[in-house]
Amino acid sequence: MLVTYLEASRDLCETDSILFGAALAVCRIIGAKVSTAGRATGHSSAIPAWRRRIEERIAKARALIGRLICFRSGNNRPRIARTVRMAFAGTNVSLSQPDITQKLTERIDDLKQRIAAWGKRIRRYTERSTRFKQNRLFQSDQKRLYESLERPMVSGTGPAPNQADTVAFWRGLWSGITPMDPVIITPDDVAEAVHRAPNWKSPGLDGLHHYWLKGFMVCHSVLARQFQEALNQKSLPSLFTTGITHLVPKDQELEPSLSVTEQNLADRVRYILRSNIFGDAELERLQREAIPSSNGNATAGNAVPVDAQQTAFVDSAVNIPFVANSDDDGIVSHELEKMRSILEESMLETRSMPLENRPRLPRIPLSKRNRAVVRALNPMLVTYLEASRDLCETDSILFGAALAVCRIIGAKLPVAGRATQKSSAIPAWRKRIEDRIAKARALIGRLTSFRSGNNRPRIMRTVRMAFAGTNISLFQPDITQKLTERIDDLKQKIAAWGKRIRRFSERSRRFNGGSLTRSLAKW
């Protein structure tokens, strides 16, 4: 179905839009959840929201401690006195009573204990996060872990380098590179590059994962043609080149060092090229080029032309046999029209959609059914890809195809846009329990205030809600006993909820420690 769209693609941007539309159609077909409010492009802070809230509480508590100490020392300015009254709001403490100094000391000690508890919570999270990152880094890259443990962190306390000098240094270094020989990009090159790419690594600005480039095989020839045109014209869309370069110093010297020379860069490139592992066919081809033989013509005559191979490859992808009642794929012939309509809707939707408004494509299961849907959309993409004018259009086509796949298989797409921030590592059930604990603690505070004699309307309303559904009245003689029982019951619930969280934390710590032990044993 994509053949028609790809044939009409004029450039890479249009091809990208077509592929995104196809992916969106797949997500809708399979029932995947698609976001509707666009995709946020701003990077959120690495500090979690709960930690920022705790740090704000600590800052406010420290400021309040300073005001209380000033008032205890005899500073009776109106601003200080007003802050102290707000600190004792909801209690029966008056600033003119004889034991006000003792009340101030108790309030200061209580705030200090809260600050210590909040700081301990942040330290526990920091230590746990550090252990988790080190364990993951040990499993993936032990060299980086040991370097991070042994090498001191570069603080960069010296003066910042001049921006113009830094840009001129790197521009002069990179502009002196010898031009490369002409490169011819074939569909086989695109297929090989896509084949080695991971399926669900974080996509670029277009939001298109490598999985969709693997599934929509009919786009390989179009991408090869449009990449070749971009190389010949020496121009690429900003979608493929826009980015930010961060200069990270390796030592205390912030100025550009002459240790980075053209020879160092050439050695690095040579090392990368030598690290490539060639297959048997590639080694035979390199051997024939290096050592010409007498039967070179016969070998060349027996070889299959690249264009013929690619044509047969595309034809086999386009002319996929479809069985009416296939037990393996689970797709019947009458579903093709529905899939085609979903694909067209996704193409129209993503053709003029800005990159920041594209939904985030989910990771779909690699089941037979989903693979069959992706294979079925390949012949439909040919028309779109053949009409693609540049890489941006090709990218749009592929994204539309991926979106169509998600819709066809019913994959769920996020409803709040494709945000680039990382999700919190705290499970949802733990967040719910922490919310219950916070509400229970707030209720305990209101009940304690009412028991101490605070009869403000807000406090009384909260106490009535706490005893809703019971025959307890706030004016009965044993209300103090009922309040104490209710407070003890809430404290027991908080203890049980906290014990559940601690059990999970201990189990998670044992699991991570066991994983690290097994990895060390293998090493």
PDB file of C-alpha atoms in Angstrom, residues 48-229:
ATOM      1  CA  PRO A  48      12.903  14.660  40.083  1.00  0.00           C
ATOM      2  CA  ALA A  49       9.882  16.759  40.976  1.00  0.00           C
ATOM      3  CA  TRP A  50       9.549  15.241  44.451  1.00  0.00           C
ATOM      4  CA  ARG A  51      13.171  16.129  45.221  1.00  0.00           C
ATOM      5  CA  ARG A  52      12.627  19.740  44.135  1.00  0.00           C
ATOM      6  CA  ARG A  53       9.591  19.909  46.411  1.00  0.00           C
ATOM      7  CA  ILE A  54      11.582  18.539  49.348  1.00  0.00           C
ATOM      8  CA  GLU A  55      14.415  21.000  48.699  1.00  0.00           C
ATOM      9  CA  GLU A  56      11.891  23.839  48.678  1.00  0.00           C
ATOM     10  CA  ARG A  57      10.489  22.622  52.005  1.00  0.00           C
ATOM     11  CA  ILE A  58      14.008  22.495  53.452  1.00  0.00           C
ATOM     12  CA  ALA A  59      14.727  26.040  52.260  1.00  0.00           C
ATOM     13  CA  LYS A  60      11.468  27.350  53.757  1.00  0.00           C
ATOM     14  CA  ALA A  61      12.076  25.480  57.021  1.00  0.00           C
ATOM     15  CA  ARG A  62      15.599  26.918  57.320  1.00  0.00           C
ATOM     16  CA  ALA A  63      14.278  30.422  56.682  1.00  0.00           C
ATOM     17  CA  LEU A  64      11.611  29.896  59.350  1.00  0.00           C
ATOM     18  CA  ILE A  65      14.224  28.624  61.817  1.00  0.00           C
ATOM     19  CA  GLY A  66      16.206  31.804  61.264  1.00  0.00           C
ATOM     20  CA  ARG A  67      13.151  33.985  61.971  1.00  0.00           C
ATOM     21  CA  LEU A  68      12.299  32.003  65.119  1.00  0.00           C
ATOM     22  CA  ILE A  69      15.871  32.290  66.424  1.00  0.00           C
ATOM     23  CA  CYS A  70      15.811  36.039  65.788  1.00  0.00           C
ATOM     24  CA  PHE A  71      12.541  36.376  67.704  1.00  0.00           C
ATOM     25  CA  ARG A  72      13.910  34.279  70.562  1.00  0.00           C
ATOM     26  CA  SER A  73      16.970  36.544  70.697  1.00  0.00           C
ATOM     27  CA  GLY A  74      14.740  39.592  71.205  1.00  0.00           C
ATOM     28  CA  ASN A  75      14.130  40.816  67.644  1.00  0.00           C
ATOM     29  CA  ASN A  76      10.503  41.996  67.753  1.00  0.00           C
ATOM     30  CA  ARG A  77      10.261  43.689  64.379  1.00  0.00           C
ATOM     31  CA  PRO A  78       6.799  43.465  62.769  1.00  0.00           C
ATOM     32  CA  ARG A  79       7.983  41.177  59.959  1.00  0.00           C
ATOM     33  CA  ILE A  80       9.613  38.759  62.416  1.00  0.00           C
ATOM     34  CA  ALA A  81       6.610  38.769  64.733  1.00  0.00           C
ATOM     35  CA  ARG A  82       4.235  38.161  61.820  1.00  0.00           C
ATOM     36  CA  THR A  83       6.280  35.155  60.692  1.00  0.00           C
ATOM     37  CA  VAL A  84       6.287  33.710  64.229  1.00  0.00           C
ATOM     38  CA  ARG A  85       2.510  34.101  64.487  1.00  0.00           C
ATOM     39  CA  MET A  86       2.127  32.231  61.181  1.00  0.00           C
ATOM     40  CA  ALA A  87       4.424  29.487  62.506  1.00  0.00           C
ATOM     41  CA  PHE A  88       2.152  28.970  65.531  1.00  0.00           C
ATOM     42  CA  ALA A  89      -1.103  29.367  63.590  1.00  0.00           C
ATOM     43  CA  GLY A  90      -3.691  26.746  64.518  1.00  0.00           C
ATOM     44  CA  THR A  91      -2.366  26.306  68.039  1.00  0.00           C
ATOM     45  CA  ASN A  92      -3.160  27.933  71.377  1.00  0.00           C
ATOM     46  CA  VAL A  93       0.324  29.435  71.684  1.00  0.00           C
ATOM     47  CA  SER A  94       0.468  33.188  72.231  1.00  0.00           C
ATOM     48  CA  LEU A  95       3.580  35.291  71.749  1.00  0.00           C
ATOM     49  CA  SER A  96       3.020  36.995  75.102  1.00  0.00           C
ATOM     50  CA  GLN A  97       2.707  33.897  77.295  1.00  0.00           C
ATOM     51  CA  PRO A  98       5.471  33.202  79.844  1.00  0.00           C
ATOM     52  CA  ASP A  99       6.768  29.948  78.321  1.00  0.00           C
ATOM     53  CA  ILE A 100       7.073  31.316  74.765  1.00  0.00           C
ATOM     54  CA  THR A 101      10.846  30.707  74.799  1.00  0.00           C
ATOM     55  CA  GLN A 102      10.295  27.008  75.462  1.00  0.00           C
ATOM     56  CA  LYS A 103       7.660  26.837  72.707  1.00  0.00           C
ATOM     57  CA  LEU A 104      10.065  28.513  70.286  1.00  0.00           C
ATOM     58  CA  THR A 105      12.817  26.030  71.169  1.00  0.00           C
ATOM     59  CA  GLU A 106      10.466  23.090  70.661  1.00  0.00           C
ATOM     60  CA  ARG A 107       9.322  24.477  67.313  1.00  0.00           C
ATOM     61  CA  ILE A 108      12.921  24.993  66.172  1.00  0.00           C
ATOM     62  CA  ASP A 109      13.881  21.451  67.213  1.00  0.00           C
ATOM     63  CA  ASP A 110      10.860  20.055  65.366  1.00  0.00           C
ATOM     64  CA  LEU A 111      11.847  21.900  62.189  1.00  0.00           C
ATOM     65  CA  LYS A 112      15.440  20.672  62.490  1.00  0.00           C
ATOM     66  CA  GLN A 113      14.237  17.086  62.821  1.00  0.00           C
ATOM     67  CA  ARG A 114      12.060  17.506  59.739  1.00  0.00           C
ATOM     68  CA  ILE A 115      14.994  18.926  57.781  1.00  0.00           C
ATOM     69  CA  ALA A 116      17.143  15.967  58.872  1.00  0.00           C
ATOM     70  CA  ALA A 117      14.446  13.508  57.765  1.00  0.00           C
ATOM     71  CA  TRP A 118      14.009  15.233  54.402  1.00  0.00           C
ATOM     72  CA  GLY A 119      17.768  15.340  53.856  1.00  0.00           C
ATOM     73  CA  LYS A 120      18.059  11.658  54.737  1.00  0.00           C
ATOM     74  CA  ARG A 121      15.390  10.831  52.177  1.00  0.00           C
ATOM     75  CA  ILE A 122      17.340  12.688  49.482  1.00  0.00           C
ATOM     76  CA  ARG A 123      20.592  10.973  50.505  1.00  0.00           C
ATOM     77  CA  ARG A 124      18.949   7.546  50.394  1.00  0.00           C
ATOM     78  CA  TYR A 125      17.695   8.233  46.879  1.00  0.00           C
ATOM     79  CA  THR A 126      21.088   9.569  45.760  1.00  0.00           C
ATOM     80  CA  GLU A 127      22.947   6.554  47.141  1.00  0.00           C
ATOM     81  CA  ARG A 128      20.472   4.109  45.631  1.00  0.00           C
ATOM     82  CA  SER A 129      20.606   5.892  42.264  1.00  0.00           C
ATOM     83  CA  THR A 130      24.414   5.875  42.327  1.00  0.00           C
ATOM     84  CA  ARG A 131      24.515   2.141  43.107  1.00  0.00           C
ATOM     85  CA  PHE A 132      21.997   1.396  40.370  1.00  0.00           C
ATOM     86  CA  LYS A 133      23.913   3.412  37.761  1.00  0.00           C
ATOM     87  CA  GLN A 134      27.215   1.824  38.746  1.00  0.00           C
ATOM     88  CA  ASN A 135      25.729  -1.680  38.508  1.00  0.00           C
ATOM     89  CA  ARG A 136      24.293  -0.936  35.070  1.00  0.00           C
ATOM     90  CA  LEU A 137      27.564   0.621  33.941  1.00  0.00           C
ATOM     91  CA  PHE A 138      29.524  -2.375  35.246  1.00  0.00           C
ATOM     92  CA  GLN A 139      27.371  -4.708  33.150  1.00  0.00           C
ATOM     93  CA  SER A 140      27.621  -2.572  30.006  1.00  0.00           C
ATOM     94  CA  ASP A 141      31.039  -0.885  30.134  1.00  0.00           C
ATOM     95  CA  GLN A 142      33.435  -1.822  32.934  1.00  0.00           C
ATOM     96  CA  LYS A 143      36.170   0.431  31.604  1.00  0.00           C
ATOM     97  CA  ARG A 144      34.020   3.532  31.939  1.00  0.00           C
ATOM     98  CA  LEU A 145      33.045   2.508  35.468  1.00  0.00           C
ATOM     99  CA  TYR A 146      36.641   2.139  36.635  1.00  0.00           C
ATOM    100  CA  GLU A 147      37.610   5.383  34.921  1.00  0.00           C
ATOM    101  CA  SER A 148      34.787   7.213  36.660  1.00  0.00           C
ATOM    102  CA  LEU A 149      35.872   5.768  40.023  1.00  0.00           C
ATOM    103  CA  GLU A 150      39.586   6.510  39.597  1.00  0.00           C
ATOM    104  CA  ARG A 151      39.614   9.719  37.551  1.00  0.00           C
ATOM    105  CA  PRO A 152      38.669  12.853  39.528  1.00  0.00           C
ATOM    106  CA  MET A 153      35.772  14.887  38.233  1.00  0.00           C
ATOM    107  CA  VAL A 154      36.734  17.949  36.191  1.00  0.00           C
ATOM    108  CA  SER A 155      35.191  20.900  37.932  1.00  0.00           C
ATOM    109  CA  GLY A 156      36.150  23.533  35.379  1.00  0.00           C
ATOM    110  CA  THR A 157      36.631  26.225  38.009  1.00  0.00           C
ATOM    111  CA  GLY A 158      38.925  28.289  35.830  1.00  0.00           C
ATOM    112  CA  PRO A 159      37.863  31.001  33.425  1.00  0.00           C
ATOM    113  CA  ALA A 160      35.628  29.856  30.594  1.00  0.00           C
ATOM    114  CA  PRO A 161      37.275  29.672  27.163  1.00  0.00           C
ATOM    115  CA  ASN A 162      36.526  32.306  24.586  1.00  0.00           C
ATOM    116  CA  GLN A 163      33.661  31.157  22.389  1.00  0.00           C
ATOM    117  CA  ALA A 164      35.011  32.700  19.188  1.00  0.00           C
ATOM    118  CA  ASP A 165      38.462  31.140  19.677  1.00  0.00           C
ATOM    119  CA  THR A 166      36.958  27.715  20.403  1.00  0.00           C
ATOM    120  CA  VAL A 167      34.730  27.808  17.326  1.00  0.00           C
ATOM    121  CA  ALA A 168      37.604  29.002  15.148  1.00  0.00           C
ATOM    122  CA  PHE A 169      39.903  26.251  16.473  1.00  0.00           C
ATOM    123  CA  TRP A 170      37.500  23.387  15.729  1.00  0.00           C
ATOM    124  CA  ARG A 171      36.326  24.897  12.459  1.00  0.00           C
ATOM    125  CA  GLY A 172      39.885  25.172  11.221  1.00  0.00           C
ATOM    126  CA  LEU A 173      40.630  21.628  12.354  1.00  0.00           C
ATOM    127  CA  TRP A 174      37.661  20.005  10.638  1.00  0.00           C
ATOM    128  CA  SER A 175      37.735  22.130   7.497  1.00  0.00           C
ATOM    129  CA  GLY A 176      41.218  20.856   6.618  1.00  0.00           C
ATOM    130  CA  ILE A 177      40.075  17.273   6.016  1.00  0.00           C
ATOM    131  CA  THR A 178      40.836  15.828   2.600  1.00  0.00           C
ATOM    132  CA  PRO A 179      37.684  15.468   0.474  1.00  0.00           C
ATOM    133  CA  MET A 180      36.361  11.944   0.114  1.00  0.00           C
ATOM    134  CA  ASP A 181      35.987  10.037  -3.097  1.00  0.00           C
ATOM    135  CA  PRO A 182      32.543  10.024  -4.704  1.00  0.00           C
ATOM    136  CA  VAL A 183      30.180   7.747  -2.814  1.00  0.00           C
ATOM    137  CA  ILE A 184      27.350   5.825  -4.442  1.00  0.00           C
ATOM    138  CA  ILE A 185      24.626   4.779  -2.017  1.00  0.00           C
ATOM    139  CA  THR A 186      22.737   1.674  -3.063  1.00  0.00           C
ATOM    140  CA  PRO A 187      19.564   0.180  -1.593  1.00  0.00           C
ATOM    141  CA  ASP A 188      21.698  -2.667  -0.277  1.00  0.00           C
ATOM    142  CA  ASP A 189      23.733  -0.145   1.726  1.00  0.00           C
ATOM    143  CA  VAL A 190      20.559   1.228   3.277  1.00  0.00           C
ATOM    144  CA  ALA A 191      19.263  -2.269   4.013  1.00  0.00           C
ATOM    145  CA  GLU A 192      22.575  -3.286   5.611  1.00  0.00           C
ATOM    146  CA  ALA A 193      22.743  -0.134   7.754  1.00  0.00           C
ATOM    147  CA  VAL A 194      19.153  -0.539   8.887  1.00  0.00           C
ATOM    148  CA  HIS A 195      19.650  -4.258   9.568  1.00  0.00           C
ATOM    149  CA  ARG A 196      22.426  -3.592  12.080  1.00  0.00           C
ATOM    150  CA  ALA A 197      20.573  -0.765  13.846  1.00  0.00           C
ATOM    151  CA  PRO A 198      18.719  -1.533  17.111  1.00  0.00           C
ATOM    152  CA  ASN A 199      14.947  -1.708  16.871  1.00  0.00           C
ATOM    153  CA  TRP A 200      13.786   0.629  19.616  1.00  0.00           C
ATOM    154  CA  LYS A 201      16.638   2.964  20.392  1.00  0.00           C
ATOM    155  CA  SER A 202      15.621   6.555  21.097  1.00  0.00           C
ATOM    156  CA  PRO A 203      14.622   8.141  17.772  1.00  0.00           C
ATOM    157  CA  GLY A 204      15.632  11.523  16.434  1.00  0.00           C
ATOM    158  CA  LEU A 205      13.538  14.646  16.007  1.00  0.00           C
ATOM    159  CA  ASP A 206      11.231  12.832  13.587  1.00  0.00           C
ATOM    160  CA  GLY A 207      10.310  10.214  16.218  1.00  0.00           C
ATOM    161  CA  LEU A 208      10.772   7.292  13.814  1.00  0.00           C
ATOM    162  CA  HIS A 209      12.390   4.148  15.259  1.00  0.00           C
ATOM    163  CA  HIS A 210      14.666   1.865  13.255  1.00  0.00           C
ATOM    164  CA  TYR A 211      12.093  -0.913  13.458  1.00  0.00           C
ATOM    165  CA  TRP A 212       9.884   0.862  10.940  1.00  0.00           C
ATOM    166  CA  LEU A 213      12.765   1.281   8.494  1.00  0.00           C
ATOM    167  CA  LYS A 214      13.357  -2.469   8.778  1.00  0.00           C
ATOM    168  CA  GLY A 215       9.704  -3.360   8.328  1.00  0.00           C
ATOM    169  CA  PHE A 216       8.948  -1.022   5.420  1.00  0.00           C
ATOM    170  CA  MET A 217      11.487  -2.549   3.035  1.00  0.00           C
ATOM    171  CA  VAL A 218      10.085  -0.762  -0.017  1.00  0.00           C
ATOM    172  CA  CYS A 219      11.511   2.526   1.273  1.00  0.00           C
ATOM    173  CA  HIS A 220      15.139   1.386   0.979  1.00  0.00           C
ATOM    174  CA  SER A 221      15.445   2.197  -2.713  1.00  0.00           C
ATOM    175  CA  VAL A 222      13.771   5.582  -2.226  1.00  0.00           C
ATOM    176  CA  LEU A 223      16.025   6.442   0.701  1.00  0.00           C
ATOM    177  CA  ALA A 224      19.102   5.427  -1.293  1.00  0.00           C
ATOM    178  CA  ARG A 225      18.040   7.635  -4.198  1.00  0.00           C
ATOM    179  CA  GLN A 226      17.254  10.628  -2.021  1.00  0.00           C
ATOM    180  CA  PHE A 227      20.406  10.308   0.061  1.00  0.00           C
ATOM    181  CA  GLN A 228      22.397  10.170  -3.170  1.00  0.00           C
ATOM    182  CA  GLU A 229      20.643  13.317  -4.399  1.00  0.00           C
TER     183      GLU A 229
END
